[in-house]
Coordinates of C-alpha atoms in Angstrom, one line a residue:
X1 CA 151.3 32.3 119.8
X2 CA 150.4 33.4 123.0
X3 CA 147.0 34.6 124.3
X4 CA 147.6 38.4 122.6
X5 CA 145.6 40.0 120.4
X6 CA 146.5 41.7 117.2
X7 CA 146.4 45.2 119.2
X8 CA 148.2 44.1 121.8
X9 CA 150.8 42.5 119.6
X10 CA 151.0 45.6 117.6
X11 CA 151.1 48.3 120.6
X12 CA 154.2 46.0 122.2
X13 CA 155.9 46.2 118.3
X14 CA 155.6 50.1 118.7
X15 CA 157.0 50.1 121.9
X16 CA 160.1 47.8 120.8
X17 CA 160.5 50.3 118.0
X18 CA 160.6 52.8 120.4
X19 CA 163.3 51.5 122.5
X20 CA 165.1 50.6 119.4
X21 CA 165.6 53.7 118.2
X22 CA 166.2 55.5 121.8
X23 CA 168.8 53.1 122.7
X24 CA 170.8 53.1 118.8
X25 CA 170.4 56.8 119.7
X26 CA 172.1 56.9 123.1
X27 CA 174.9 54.5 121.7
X28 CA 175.6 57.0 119.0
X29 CA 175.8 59.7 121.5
X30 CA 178.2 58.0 123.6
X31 CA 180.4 57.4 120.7
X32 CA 180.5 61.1 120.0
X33 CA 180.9 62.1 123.4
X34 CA 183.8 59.7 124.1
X35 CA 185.4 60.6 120.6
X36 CA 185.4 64.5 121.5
X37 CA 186.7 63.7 125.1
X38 CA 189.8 61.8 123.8
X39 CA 189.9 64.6 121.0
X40 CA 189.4 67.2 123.5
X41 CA 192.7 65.6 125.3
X42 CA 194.7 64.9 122.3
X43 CA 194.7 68.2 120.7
X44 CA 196.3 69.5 124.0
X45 CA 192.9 72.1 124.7
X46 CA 194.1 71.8 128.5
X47 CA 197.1 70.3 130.3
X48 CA 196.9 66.7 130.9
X49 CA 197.9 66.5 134.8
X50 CA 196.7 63.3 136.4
X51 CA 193.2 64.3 137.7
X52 CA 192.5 65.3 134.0
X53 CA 194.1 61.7 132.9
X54 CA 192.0 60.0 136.0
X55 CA 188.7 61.4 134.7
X56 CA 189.0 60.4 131.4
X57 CA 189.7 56.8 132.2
X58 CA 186.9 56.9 134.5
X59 CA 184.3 58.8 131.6
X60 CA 185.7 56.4 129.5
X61 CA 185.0 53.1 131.1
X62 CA 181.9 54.5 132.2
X63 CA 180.7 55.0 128.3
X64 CA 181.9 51.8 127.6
X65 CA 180.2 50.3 130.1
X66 CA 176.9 52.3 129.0
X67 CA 177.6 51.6 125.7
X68 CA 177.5 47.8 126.2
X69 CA 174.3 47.6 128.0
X70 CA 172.4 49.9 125.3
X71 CA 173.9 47.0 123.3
X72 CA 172.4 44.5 125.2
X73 CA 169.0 46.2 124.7
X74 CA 169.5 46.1 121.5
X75 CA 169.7 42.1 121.4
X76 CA 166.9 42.3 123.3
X77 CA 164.5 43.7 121.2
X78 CA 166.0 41.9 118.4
X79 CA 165.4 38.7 119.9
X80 CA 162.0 39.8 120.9
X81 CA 161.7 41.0 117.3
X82 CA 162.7 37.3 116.2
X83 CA 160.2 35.7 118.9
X84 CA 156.9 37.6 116.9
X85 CA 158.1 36.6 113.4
X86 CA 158.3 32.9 114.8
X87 CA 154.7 33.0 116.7
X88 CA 156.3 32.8 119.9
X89 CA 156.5 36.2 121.2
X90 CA 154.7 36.3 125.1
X91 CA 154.9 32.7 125.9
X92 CA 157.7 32.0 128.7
X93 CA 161.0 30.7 127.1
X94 CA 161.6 28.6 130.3
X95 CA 157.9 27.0 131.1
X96 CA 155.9 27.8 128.3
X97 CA 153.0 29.8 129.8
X98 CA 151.7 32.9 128.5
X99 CA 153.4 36.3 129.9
X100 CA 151.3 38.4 131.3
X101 CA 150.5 41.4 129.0
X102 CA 151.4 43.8 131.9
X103 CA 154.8 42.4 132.2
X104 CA 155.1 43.0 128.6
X105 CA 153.6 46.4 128.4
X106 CA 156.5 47.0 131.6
X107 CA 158.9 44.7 129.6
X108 CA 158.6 43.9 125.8
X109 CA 161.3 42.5 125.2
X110 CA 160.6 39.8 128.5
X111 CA 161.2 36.2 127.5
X112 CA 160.3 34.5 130.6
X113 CA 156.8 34.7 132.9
X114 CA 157.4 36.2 136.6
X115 CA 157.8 33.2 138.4
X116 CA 160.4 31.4 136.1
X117 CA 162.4 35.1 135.9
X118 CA 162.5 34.9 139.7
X119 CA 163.7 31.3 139.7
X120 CA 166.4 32.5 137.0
X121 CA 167.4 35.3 139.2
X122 CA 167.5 33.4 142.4
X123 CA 169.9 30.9 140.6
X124 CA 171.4 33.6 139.2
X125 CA 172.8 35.3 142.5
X126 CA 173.6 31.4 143.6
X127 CA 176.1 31.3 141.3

């Protein structure tokens, strides 16, 4: 495990709980939102004309695209959440160093230290 202590390792478990919940939150809001627009539209409440039709695609990629990135947090803090059970939780996926505790507090679901995220983003935009 890395160099965290039991405090530290339980504030950062309080704070993925905390995202958990406000991100399964936001995707359930989406959902509804998206169902009522296409509801909205469906149950002829206003003409269709095709500004109306415009928007809704637009809303509706937009929630989709919002609702795939709460998603991705998600994953996140669920692969985090496996990370503590296996005693690996704050040590660098890529390099094996301890990340720092601030990073964490920032970022509690980071896998990787600063430098190696850097060198994966710098590859990253390579690509």
């Amino acid at each position: 495990m890395s160099g965290l202590n039991q405090e530290q390792i339980e504030h950062l478990g309080r704070l993925m709980d905390e995202r958990w919940t406000r991100e399964f939150g936001e995707i359930r809001s989406l959902l509804a939102s998206g169902g009522e627009l296409q509801q909205h539209t469906a149950l002829g409440q206003r003409e269709a004309d095709t500004s109306d039709e415009a928007l809704l695609n637009s809303l509706s990629a937009t929630n989709q695209a919002l609702i795939q990135q709460n998603l991705q947090d998600v994953r996140d803090v669920a692969a985090a959440r496996q990370r503590l059970a296996a005693g690996t939780y704050g040590e660098c996926t890529d390099c094996g160093a301890d990340i720092d505790y601030r990073r964490l507090l920032a970022y509690p679901t980071a896998k990787r230290c600063i430098d190696c995220q850097r060198t994966h983003e710098q590859r990253k935009g390579q690509r």
